[in-house]
Coordinates of C-alpha atoms in Angstrom, one line a residue:
M1 CA 53.5 79.4 45.8
N2 CA 54.0 81.2 49.3
A3 CA 52.3 84.3 50.4
E4 CA 54.8 86.0 49.6
Q5 CA 55.2 85.3 46.1
I6 CA 51.3 85.9 46.0
R7 CA 51.5 88.9 46.8
E8 CA 54.6 89.8 44.3
R9 CA 52.4 88.4 41.1
Y10 CA 49.5 90.1 42.3
Q11 CA 51.8 94.0 42.5
Q12 CA 52.9 93.0 39.1
Q13 CA 49.7 92.2 37.5
L14 CA 48.4 95.5 39.2
D15 CA 51.0 97.8 38.1
R16 CA 50.9 96.3 34.5
I17 CA 47.3 97.1 34.6
Q18 CA 47.9 100.7 35.7
A19 CA 50.3 101.1 33.0
N20 CA 48.1 100.1 30.3
R21 CA 46.8 102.8 28.6
A22 CA 44.2 101.2 26.4
Y23 CA 42.7 100.3 29.1
S24 CA 39.5 102.4 30.4
D25 CA 39.1 103.4 33.8
H26 CA 36.1 101.0 34.5
A27 CA 38.2 98.3 32.6
K28 CA 40.8 98.8 35.1
K29 CA 39.1 98.6 38.0
V30 CA 37.6 95.0 36.6
L31 CA 41.0 94.3 36.3
C32 CA 42.0 95.0 39.6
A33 CA 39.1 93.5 40.8
K34 CA 39.8 90.4 39.5
A35 CA 43.6 90.0 40.2
W36 CA 42.7 90.9 43.4
T37 CA 39.6 88.4 43.8
Q38 CA 42.2 85.7 42.8
A39 CA 45.2 86.5 44.9
A40 CA 43.1 87.2 48.0
Q41 CA 41.6 83.4 47.5
Q42 CA 45.2 82.1 46.8
L43 CA 46.2 83.9 50.1
E44 CA 43.1 81.9 52.0
Q45 CA 43.7 78.9 51.0
Q46 CA 47.6 79.2 51.6
R47 CA 46.2 80.3 55.7
Q48 CA 44.0 77.3 55.0
A49 CA 46.7 74.9 54.3
E50 CA 48.8 76.5 57.0
L51 CA 45.8 75.8 59.8
A52 CA 45.4 72.0 58.5
E53 CA 49.2 71.4 58.6
L54 CA 49.4 72.7 62.1
S55 CA 46.0 70.9 63.1
S56 CA 47.6 67.3 61.7
R57 CA 50.8 68.1 63.6
R58 CA 48.7 68.8 67.1
E59 CA 46.5 65.8 66.2
Q60 CA 49.7 63.7 65.9
L61 CA 51.9 64.8 69.1
N62 CA 48.3 64.6 70.9
R63 CA 48.0 61.0 69.8
K64 CA 51.9 60.2 70.8
M65 CA 51.2 61.9 74.0
F66 CA 47.8 60.0 74.9
G67 CA 46.6 57.8 72.4
S68 CA 47.7 55.0 70.4
T69 CA 50.0 56.1 67.4
G70 CA 49.8 52.1 65.9
T71 CA 47.3 49.7 65.4
A72 CA 46.2 48.2 68.0
D73 CA 44.4 44.2 69.1
P74 CA 41.1 43.6 70.2
S75 CA 42.4 43.6 73.6
T76 CA 44.4 46.4 73.9
V77 CA 41.4 48.3 72.6
L78 CA 39.2 46.7 75.6
A79 CA 41.9 47.8 78.1
R80 CA 42.8 51.6 76.7
R81 CA 38.8 51.6 77.2
D82 CA 38.8 50.4 80.5
A83 CA 41.6 52.6 81.6
A84 CA 40.1 55.7 80.1
D85 CA 36.7 54.9 82.1
R86 CA 38.6 54.3 85.0
A87 CA 40.4 57.8 84.4
A88 CA 37.0 59.5 83.9
A89 CA 36.1 58.8 87.5
I90 CA 39.0 60.4 89.2
D91 CA 37.5 64.0 90.1
N92 CA 40.6 65.4 92.3
P93 CA 44.1 65.6 91.1
R94 CA 45.3 64.2 94.0
I95 CA 43.9 60.7 93.3
A96 CA 44.6 61.3 89.4
A97 CA 48.4 61.7 91.1
E98 CA 47.9 58.8 93.6
T99 CA 46.4 56.3 90.5
L100 CA 49.1 57.8 88.3
Q101 CA 52.1 56.4 90.8
R102 CA 50.4 53.5 91.5
A103 CA 49.6 52.7 87.7
E104 CA 53.6 53.7 87.0
R105 CA 54.7 51.5 90.1
D106 CA 52.7 48.5 88.7
G107 CA 53.9 48.9 85.4
D108 CA 50.2 49.8 83.9
R109 CA 51.3 52.0 81.1
T110 CA 47.6 52.0 79.7
L111 CA 46.1 53.5 83.0
A112 CA 49.1 55.6 83.6
Q113 CA 48.7 57.0 80.5
A114 CA 44.9 57.5 80.8
V115 CA 45.0 59.4 83.8
A116 CA 47.8 61.9 82.3
A117 CA 45.4 62.5 79.4
H118 CA 42.4 62.8 82.0
A119 CA 44.3 65.1 84.0
N120 CA 45.3 67.2 81.1
T121 CA 42.2 67.9 80.1
Y122 CA 41.1 69.1 83.5
G123 CA 44.3 71.0 83.7
W124 CA 46.0 69.2 86.4
T125 CA 49.2 70.2 85.6
E126 CA 51.0 68.7 88.5
V127 CA 49.5 65.3 87.3
V128 CA 50.8 65.9 83.8
D129 CA 54.3 66.7 85.1
Q130 CA 54.5 63.9 87.2
Y131 CA 53.5 61.9 83.9
A132 CA 56.6 63.6 81.8
A133 CA 59.0 63.3 84.4
S134 CA 58.8 59.2 84.0
T135 CA 58.0 59.1 80.5
P136 CA 60.5 61.0 78.1
A137 CA 58.5 60.3 75.0
F138 CA 55.6 62.1 76.3
A139 CA 57.9 65.2 77.5
D140 CA 59.5 65.5 73.8
A141 CA 56.0 65.8 72.4
A142 CA 54.9 68.0 75.0
K143 CA 57.6 70.4 74.6
E144 CA 57.0 70.2 70.5
W145 CA 53.3 71.0 71.0
N146 CA 54.0 73.6 73.7
S147 CA 56.9 75.3 70.7
L148 CA 53.6 75.0 68.0
P149 CA 52.6 78.5 66.8
G150 CA 49.3 79.3 68.9
T151 CA 49.6 77.3 72.0
G152 CA 48.9 79.5 75.0
D153 CA 47.9 82.5 72.4
D154 CA 43.9 83.2 72.4
F155 CA 44.4 85.7 69.3
W156 CA 47.1 83.6 67.7
E157 CA 44.8 82.8 65.1
T158 CA 43.4 86.4 64.5
K159 CA 47.0 87.6 64.2
H160 CA 48.1 84.7 61.8
G161 CA 44.8 85.5 59.7
M162 CA 45.6 89.0 59.3
Q163 CA 49.0 88.1 57.6
F164 CA 47.1 86.9 54.8
L165 CA 44.6 89.9 54.3
L166 CA 45.5 91.8 51.3
A167 CA 44.6 95.6 50.3
K168 CA 42.6 96.4 47.7
P169 CA 44.5 98.7 45.1
S170 CA 43.6 102.3 44.7
P171 CA 41.1 101.9 41.5
I172 CA 38.9 99.6 44.2
A173 CA 39.6 100.6 47.3
N174 CA 36.6 102.6 48.2
L175 CA 34.4 99.2 47.5
D176 CA 33.9 96.8 50.2
D177 CA 35.0 92.8 49.6
H178 CA 31.4 92.1 48.3
Q179 CA 31.2 95.2 45.8
A180 CA 35.0 94.2 44.6
S181 CA 34.3 90.0 44.2
A182 CA 31.3 91.1 42.1
L183 CA 33.3 93.7 39.6
A184 CA 35.9 90.7 39.5
T185 CA 32.5 88.7 37.6
E186 CA 31.8 91.5 35.1
D187 CA 32.7 90.6 31.3
M188 CA 35.9 92.5 30.2
E189 CA 34.3 93.2 26.9
A190 CA 31.5 95.1 28.7
A191 CA 34.3 96.7 30.2

């Protein structure tokens, strides 16, 4: 169920509660609190699922750009570690660009990738762009990475979270979230 469907079902529940004349005002408050709590939890689960999916996609793209996407034999693992250590020792974008150029010329894809990953960590975009120019698969993954929601937008997660907020209905609008959640736990027999 998506967020819109959760909201629609929530509104239908509220309409039924308000229309039922058999309920006391307190019972309506309890039922509204239960409906709000349930819908708010479902929306939060939806939000978390979207964030997890986005995080998973970012991780896949990160591995595609800077890591290994398949299983590696022990010699490949050692070569990757050595290349990462060599790249980590670079403290200047000019040296990184030269090392990348030399690695590409020598056909050392492992070192080239390690230098690009290191350059990316430090924001040396010229070096990353140099690597992208010679590696189409990297360029495609980087393009998708940059198109994902939240890339370059520090406030995206806040704005995304706002889309999943749920207003309390009027019978419990004056209650804070904790009070509304506590009211939702009340037994209907007592209401």
